[in-house]
GROMACS .gro file of C-alpha atoms in nm:
model
  303
    1MET     CA    1  -0.879   0.973   2.668
    2PRO     CA    2  -0.922   0.653   2.448
    3GLY     CA    3  -0.730   0.659   2.109
    4ILE     CA    4  -0.948   0.669   1.803
    5CYS     CA    5  -0.861   0.281   1.735
    6GLU     CA    6  -0.976   0.155   2.064
    7GLY     CA    7  -1.097  -0.189   2.042
    8ARG     CA    8  -0.971  -0.233   1.688
    9VAL     CA    9  -0.731  -0.509   1.578
   10ALA     CA   10  -0.495  -0.461   1.307
   11ILE     CA   11  -0.248  -0.664   1.116
   12VAL     CA   12   0.057  -0.463   0.963
   13THR     CA   13   0.276  -0.670   0.733
   14GLY     CA   14   0.647  -0.574   0.715
   15ALA     CA   15   0.612  -0.392   1.032
   16GLY     CA   16   0.971  -0.449   1.168
   17ASN     CA   17   1.115  -0.141   1.004
   18GLY     CA   18   1.028   0.194   0.848
   19LEU     CA   19   0.692   0.285   0.752
   20GLY     CA   20   0.553  -0.060   0.877
   21ARG     CA   21   0.704   0.001   1.226
   22ALA     CA   22   0.569   0.358   1.242
   23TYR     CA   23   0.233   0.233   1.153
   24ALA     CA   24   0.248  -0.037   1.429
   25LEU     CA   25   0.343   0.182   1.697
   26GLY     CA   26   0.109   0.466   1.572
   27LEU     CA   27  -0.202   0.218   1.581
   28ALA     CA   28  -0.112   0.080   1.926
   29ALA     CA   29  -0.075   0.435   2.060
   30GLU     CA   30  -0.435   0.507   1.941
   31GLY     CA   31  -0.541   0.194   2.117
   32ALA     CA   32  -0.544  -0.074   1.845
   33LYS     CA   33  -0.422  -0.441   1.916
   34VAL     CA   34  -0.163  -0.513   1.651
   35VAL     CA   35  -0.034  -0.817   1.482
   36VAL     CA   36   0.331  -0.703   1.389
   37ASN     CA   37   0.417  -0.918   1.082
   38ASP     CA   38   0.767  -0.917   0.951
   39LEU     CA   39   0.946  -1.206   0.767
   40GLY     CA   40   1.300  -1.036   0.863
   41VAL     CA   41   1.430  -0.995   0.503
   42GLY     CA   42   1.675  -0.719   0.375
   43THR     CA   43   1.593  -0.429   0.128
   44HIS     CA   44   1.623  -0.669  -0.172
   45GLY     CA   45   1.471  -0.950  -0.023
   46GLU     CA   46   1.760  -1.127   0.146
   47THR     CA   47   1.654  -1.384   0.388
   48GLY     CA   48   1.726  -1.327   0.763
   49ALA     CA   49   1.863  -0.985   0.719
   50THR     CA   50   1.666  -0.842   1.004
   51ARG     CA   51   1.568  -1.143   1.207
   52GLY     CA   52   1.375  -1.050   1.542
   53ALA     CA   53   1.253  -0.713   1.385
   54ALA     CA   54   0.889  -0.804   1.464
   55GLU     CA   55   0.968  -0.889   1.816
   56GLN     CA   56   1.142  -0.585   1.873
   57VAL     CA   57   0.859  -0.382   1.764
   58VAL     CA   58   0.629  -0.570   1.992
   59ASP     CA   59   0.859  -0.522   2.275
   60GLU     CA   60   0.838  -0.147   2.203
   61ILE     CA   61   0.462  -0.148   2.176
   62ARG     CA   62   0.426  -0.357   2.508
   63ALA     CA   63   0.667  -0.115   2.698
   64ARG     CA   64   0.441   0.167   2.619
   65GLY     CA   65   0.135  -0.019   2.740
   66GLY     CA   66   0.004  -0.144   2.425
   67GLU     CA   67  -0.091  -0.482   2.305
   68ALA     CA   68   0.070  -0.653   2.023
   69VAL     CA   69   0.209  -1.011   1.886
   70ALA     CA   70   0.456  -1.095   1.658
   71ASN     CA   71   0.433  -1.302   1.333
   72THR     CA   72   0.688  -1.396   1.084
   73ASP     CA   73   0.502  -1.544   0.819
   74ASP     CA   74   0.580  -1.491   0.454
   75VAL     CA   75   0.286  -1.279   0.297
   76THR     CA   76   0.337  -1.428  -0.039
   77ASP     CA   77   0.239  -1.767   0.076
   78TRP     CA   78  -0.104  -1.873   0.044
   79ASP     CA   79  -0.145  -2.084   0.357
   80ALA     CA   80   0.084  -1.825   0.547
   81GLY     CA   81  -0.177  -1.561   0.471
   82LYS     CA   82  -0.438  -1.754   0.666
   83ARG     CA   83  -0.195  -1.816   0.953
   84ILE     CA   84  -0.156  -1.436   0.976
   85VAL     CA   85  -0.513  -1.374   0.987
   86ASP     CA   86  -0.561  -1.666   1.238
   87CYS     CA   87  -0.288  -1.505   1.461
   88ALA     CA   88  -0.506  -1.194   1.502
   89ILE     CA   89  -0.815  -1.383   1.573
   90ASP     CA   90  -0.667  -1.629   1.808
   91SER     CA   91  -0.459  -1.363   1.999
   92PHE     CA   92  -0.737  -1.068   2.014
   93GLY     CA   93  -1.061  -1.243   1.931
   94ALA     CA   94  -1.129  -1.027   1.604
   95LEU     CA   95  -0.964  -0.858   1.323
   96HIS     CA   96  -1.079  -0.525   1.176
   97ALA     CA   97  -0.792  -0.413   0.949
   98VAL     CA   98  -0.520  -0.554   0.729
   99VAL     CA   99  -0.248  -0.298   0.649
  100ASN     CA  100  -0.055  -0.421   0.339
  101ASN     CA  101   0.303  -0.279   0.369
  102ALA     CA  102   0.558  -0.549   0.330
  103GLY     CA  103   0.764  -0.534   0.014
  104PHE     CA  104   1.126  -0.482  -0.140
  105VAL     CA  105   1.280  -0.342  -0.447
  106ARG     CA  106   1.520  -0.475  -0.724
  107ASP     CA  107   1.611  -0.147  -0.884
  108ARG     CA  108   1.710  -0.213  -1.252
  109MET     CA  109   1.694  -0.045  -1.575
  110PHE     CA  110   1.421  -0.237  -1.801
  111VAL     CA  111   1.690  -0.326  -2.052
  112SER     CA  112   1.896  -0.496  -1.759
  113CYS     CA  113   1.599  -0.637  -1.554
  114THR     CA  114   1.599  -1.026  -1.531
  115PRO     CA  115   1.302  -1.249  -1.503
  116GLU     CA  116   1.399  -1.372  -1.164
  117GLU     CA  117   1.408  -1.006  -1.036
  118TRP     CA  118   1.086  -0.925  -1.206
  119ASP     CA  119   0.907  -1.204  -1.078
  120ALA     CA  120   1.045  -1.146  -0.723
  121VAL     CA  121   0.916  -0.778  -0.707
  122LEU     CA  122   0.575  -0.854  -0.833
  123ARG     CA  123   0.548  -1.169  -0.624
  124VAL     CA  124   0.594  -0.963  -0.285
  125HIS     CA  125   0.401  -0.671  -0.369
  126LEU     CA  126   0.114  -0.817  -0.574
  127ARG     CA  127   0.087  -1.167  -0.432
  128GLY     CA  128   0.169  -1.011  -0.099
  129HIS     CA  129  -0.120  -0.787  -0.101
  130PHE     CA  130  -0.354  -1.076  -0.198
  131CYS     CA  131  -0.286  -1.359   0.044
  132THR     CA  132  -0.339  -1.201   0.377
  133SER     CA  133  -0.631  -0.984   0.251
  134ARG     CA  134  -0.812  -1.245   0.058
  135HIS     CA  135  -0.824  -1.481   0.382
  136ALA     CA  136  -0.914  -1.165   0.601
  137VAL     CA  137  -1.214  -1.118   0.360
  138ASP     CA  138  -1.331  -1.467   0.392
  139TYR     CA  139  -1.324  -1.413   0.785
  140TRP     CA  140  -1.536  -1.094   0.738
  141ARG     CA  141  -1.773  -1.232   0.483
  142GLY     CA  142  -1.832  -1.515   0.734
  143GLN     CA  143  -1.905  -1.286   1.008
  144GLN     CA  144  -2.170  -1.095   0.795
  145LYS     CA  145  -2.332  -1.400   0.689
  146ALA     CA  146  -2.358  -1.503   1.062
  147GLY     CA  147  -2.547  -1.187   1.124
  148ARG     CA  148  -2.250  -0.991   1.299
  149PRO     CA  149  -2.188  -0.628   1.200
  150VAL     CA  150  -1.857  -0.595   0.990
  151ASP     CA  151  -1.662  -0.256   0.984
  152ALA     CA  152  -1.344  -0.358   0.830
  153ARG     CA  153  -1.060  -0.212   0.640
  154ILE     CA  154  -0.790  -0.302   0.374
  155ILE     CA  155  -0.530  -0.058   0.341
  156ASN     CA  156  -0.300  -0.109   0.077
  157THR     CA  157   0.047   0.057  -0.024
  158THR     CA  158   0.103   0.174  -0.372
  159SER     CA  159   0.367   0.456  -0.451
  160GLY     CA  160   0.463   0.760  -0.684
  161ALA     CA  161   0.635   0.510  -0.874
  162GLY     CA  162   0.317   0.319  -0.954
  163LEU     CA  163   0.096   0.616  -1.018
  164GLN     CA  164   0.327   0.790  -1.257
  165GLY     CA  165   0.647   0.567  -1.331
  166SER     CA  166   1.004   0.575  -1.204
  167VAL     CA  167   1.317   0.520  -1.405
  168GLY     CA  168   1.522   0.244  -1.296
  169GLN     CA  169   1.216   0.084  -1.116
  170SER     CA  170   1.001  -0.085  -1.405
  171ALA     CA  171   0.901  -0.406  -1.192
  172TYR     CA  172   0.835  -0.188  -0.878
  173SER     CA  173   0.634   0.069  -1.078
  174THR     CA  174   0.431  -0.214  -1.244
  175ALA     CA  175   0.364  -0.389  -0.905
  176LYS     CA  176   0.257  -0.059  -0.731
  177GLY     CA  177   0.036   0.047  -1.027
  178GLY     CA  178  -0.141  -0.288  -0.998
  179ILE     CA  179  -0.206  -0.223  -0.630
  180ALA     CA  180  -0.370   0.096  -0.701
  181THR     CA  181  -0.616  -0.066  -0.938
  182LEU     CA  182  -0.666  -0.354  -0.710
  183THR     CA  183  -0.761  -0.121  -0.430
  184LEU     CA  184  -1.050   0.038  -0.662
  185VAL     CA  185  -1.155  -0.310  -0.752
  186GLN     CA  186  -1.163  -0.410  -0.376
  187ALA     CA  187  -1.361  -0.103  -0.299
  188ALA     CA  188  -1.615  -0.153  -0.549
  189GLU     CA  189  -1.657  -0.558  -0.475
  190LEU     CA  190  -1.630  -0.552  -0.105
  191ALA     CA  191  -1.859  -0.266   0.014
  192ARG     CA  192  -2.164  -0.503   0.028
  193TYR     CA  193  -1.955  -0.683   0.334
  194GLY     CA  194  -1.895  -0.363   0.521
  195ILE     CA  195  -1.536  -0.352   0.403
  196THR     CA  196  -1.359  -0.047   0.274
  197ALA     CA  197  -1.029  -0.043   0.066
  198ASN     CA  198  -0.794   0.253   0.033
  199ALA     CA  199  -0.433   0.277  -0.066
  200LEU     CA  200  -0.151   0.503   0.042
  201ALA     CA  201   0.144   0.652  -0.158
  202PRO     CA  202   0.375   0.759   0.095
  203ASN     CA  203   0.693   0.978   0.038
  204ALA     CA  204   0.886   0.876   0.340
  205ARG     CA  205   1.243   0.748   0.431
  206THR     CA  206   1.266   0.379   0.431
  207ARG     CA  207   1.527   0.124   0.367
  208MET     CA  208   1.387   0.121  -0.010
  209THR     CA  209   1.395   0.508  -0.050
  210GLN     CA  210   1.709   0.568   0.140
  211THR     CA  211   1.900   0.334  -0.109
  212ALA     CA  212   1.789   0.539  -0.415
  213PHE     CA  213   1.735   0.877  -0.286
  214ALA     CA  214   1.936   0.926   0.035
  215GLU     CA  215   2.025   1.289   0.000
  216GLU     CA  216   1.667   1.406  -0.050
  217MET     CA  217   1.541   1.172   0.205
  218ASN     CA  218   1.754   1.301   0.476
  219ARG     CA  219   1.624   1.679   0.418
  220HIS     CA  220   1.436   1.884   0.697
  221GLU     CA  221   1.262   2.200   0.640
  222ASP     CA  222   1.263   2.434   0.943
  223GLY     CA  223   1.341   2.159   1.177
  224PHE     CA  224   1.064   1.943   1.031
  225ASP     CA  225   1.155   1.596   0.925
  226ILE     CA  226   0.964   1.586   0.592
  227TYR     CA  227   1.033   1.218   0.527
  228ALA     CA  228   0.997   1.072   0.871
  229PRO     CA  229   0.792   0.756   0.839
  230GLU     CA  230   0.597   0.868   1.147
  231ASN     CA  231   0.433   1.149   0.935
  232THR     CA  232   0.202   0.879   0.750
  233ALA     CA  233   0.104   0.690   1.081
  234PRO     CA  234  -0.185   0.931   1.179
  235LEU     CA  235  -0.352   0.876   0.853
  236VAL     CA  236  -0.317   0.492   0.888
  237ALA     CA  237  -0.467   0.503   1.240
  238TRP     CA  238  -0.757   0.716   1.087
  239LEU     CA  239  -0.830   0.484   0.814
  240VAL     CA  240  -0.819   0.173   1.063
  241SER     CA  241  -1.060   0.354   1.306
  242ALA     CA  242  -1.439   0.351   1.291
  243GLN     CA  243  -1.424   0.723   1.162
  244SER     CA  244  -1.320   0.624   0.796
  245ALA     CA  245  -1.623   0.387   0.734
  246ASP     CA  246  -1.754   0.620   0.460
  247VAL     CA  247  -1.427   0.664   0.270
  248SER     CA  248  -1.321   0.383   0.031
  249GLY     CA  249  -1.160   0.343  -0.320
  250GLN     CA  250  -0.923   0.634  -0.250
  251VAL     CA  251  -0.548   0.663  -0.302
  252PHE     CA  252  -0.371   0.893  -0.056
  253GLU     CA  253  -0.036   1.072  -0.143
  254LEU     CA  254   0.159   1.217   0.154
  255LYS     CA  255   0.466   1.386   0.191
  256GLY     CA  256   0.570   1.578   0.521
  257GLY     CA  257   0.254   1.763   0.619
  258ILE     CA  258   0.109   1.761   0.269
  259ILE     CA  259  -0.186   1.523   0.212
  260SER     CA  260  -0.380   1.486  -0.117
  261LEU     CA  261  -0.577   1.250  -0.321
  262SER     CA  262  -0.460   1.099  -0.650
  263GLN     CA  263  -0.704   1.177  -0.927
  264GLY     CA  264  -0.603   0.862  -1.110
  265TRP     CA  265  -0.660   0.816  -1.479
  266THR     CA  266  -0.926   1.044  -1.608
  267ASP     CA  267  -1.088   1.101  -1.945
  268SER     CA  268  -0.945   1.388  -2.168
  269PRO     CA  269  -1.122   1.605  -2.423
  270LYS     CA  270  -1.256   1.409  -2.719
  271VAL     CA  271  -1.303   1.435  -3.097
  272ASP     CA  272  -1.579   1.225  -3.252
  273LYS     CA  273  -1.588   1.203  -3.633
  274LYS     CA  274  -1.905   0.987  -3.614
  275ALA     CA  275  -1.733   0.745  -3.862
  276ARG     CA  276  -1.413   0.529  -3.874
  277TRP     CA  277  -1.101   0.714  -3.873
  278THR     CA  278  -0.846   0.666  -4.159
  279ALA     CA  279  -0.477   0.628  -4.044
  280ASP     CA  280  -0.362   0.944  -4.221
  281GLU     CA  281  -0.632   1.156  -4.027
  282LEU     CA  282  -0.517   1.077  -3.695
  283GLY     CA  283  -0.187   1.258  -3.658
  284PRO     CA  284  -0.327   1.610  -3.629
  285VAL     CA  285  -0.624   1.454  -3.425
  286VAL     CA  286  -0.393   1.308  -3.174
  287ARG     CA  287  -0.173   1.617  -3.139
  288ARG     CA  288  -0.480   1.828  -3.081
  289LEU     CA  289  -0.588   1.606  -2.793
  290LEU     CA  290  -0.238   1.607  -2.639
  291GLY     CA  291  -0.245   1.985  -2.654
  292GLU     CA  292  -0.583   2.017  -2.481
  293ARG     CA  293  -0.547   1.760  -2.209
  294GLU     CA  294  -0.407   1.835  -1.849
  295PRO     CA  295  -0.023   1.759  -1.880
  296ALA     CA  296   0.049   1.439  -1.709
  297LYS     CA  297   0.305   1.417  -1.392
  298PRO     CA  298   0.654   1.328  -1.537
  299VAL     CA  299   0.796   0.995  -1.453
  300TYR     CA  300   1.035   1.011  -1.156
  301GLY     CA  301   1.380   1.039  -1.268
  302ALA     CA  302   1.299   1.142  -1.639
  303ALA     CA  303   1.500   1.400  -1.800
   0.00000   0.00000   0.00000
């Protein structure tokens, strides 16, 4: 029986390890042809730390009867983003999905964060989500203008850190929050071209989470590996498939067998004076609103 991604072509960035590797293998198992992109950097962006990782994943896919090619371009480089897209088209004749997964962390309390660390984290996550997707959108718009049907996907990677904040990860949280918002804008703007955009906030064991949350990330429940990266792969496959064409602008949160949709920022109860407030009036009003709204999820690591 063919998989749900039969005939689809997908790029997965940062696919040499962890979640990206699980996505690439899962997509191939569902029949997709996969461009396995990985620059080979370490958890903190160290060059050459995992050289050959993309090729190893490609070998695994081919050994299981799937089709894949390796790509080692840098997702933060504008011209490289086009090469990644061209790699899919040249290798498989089409492109249907970009799964933006590449990233690293430089964990640091805000008072200790350096400009270099801040810029590096925002670059790999925000610019990294921009370059490949932007070139993919150019390709899909061209297809649509030529009268060819487009059923395309952008799948971004945010994080609980981006949705609610995480102590010691100010740059990472900022970048991931930006990605969640980017997803909403992409979904609104790109629907006219046959492109959907969704984001994942996976709670899984990776090189990044293993560094900060090793004890929790190795926890099992009744023999079920809650934090295995493979738990997220089926959702990625479904989002890449034609079955998800009517789903866009969503942020999916996953942990083990639990899947939910993030509600995002929503309006709270209001007070309308129907005139300008004075400063000394606002204290009681603000406290009333704080008491009436739904409580926010706490920042990770907050006391």
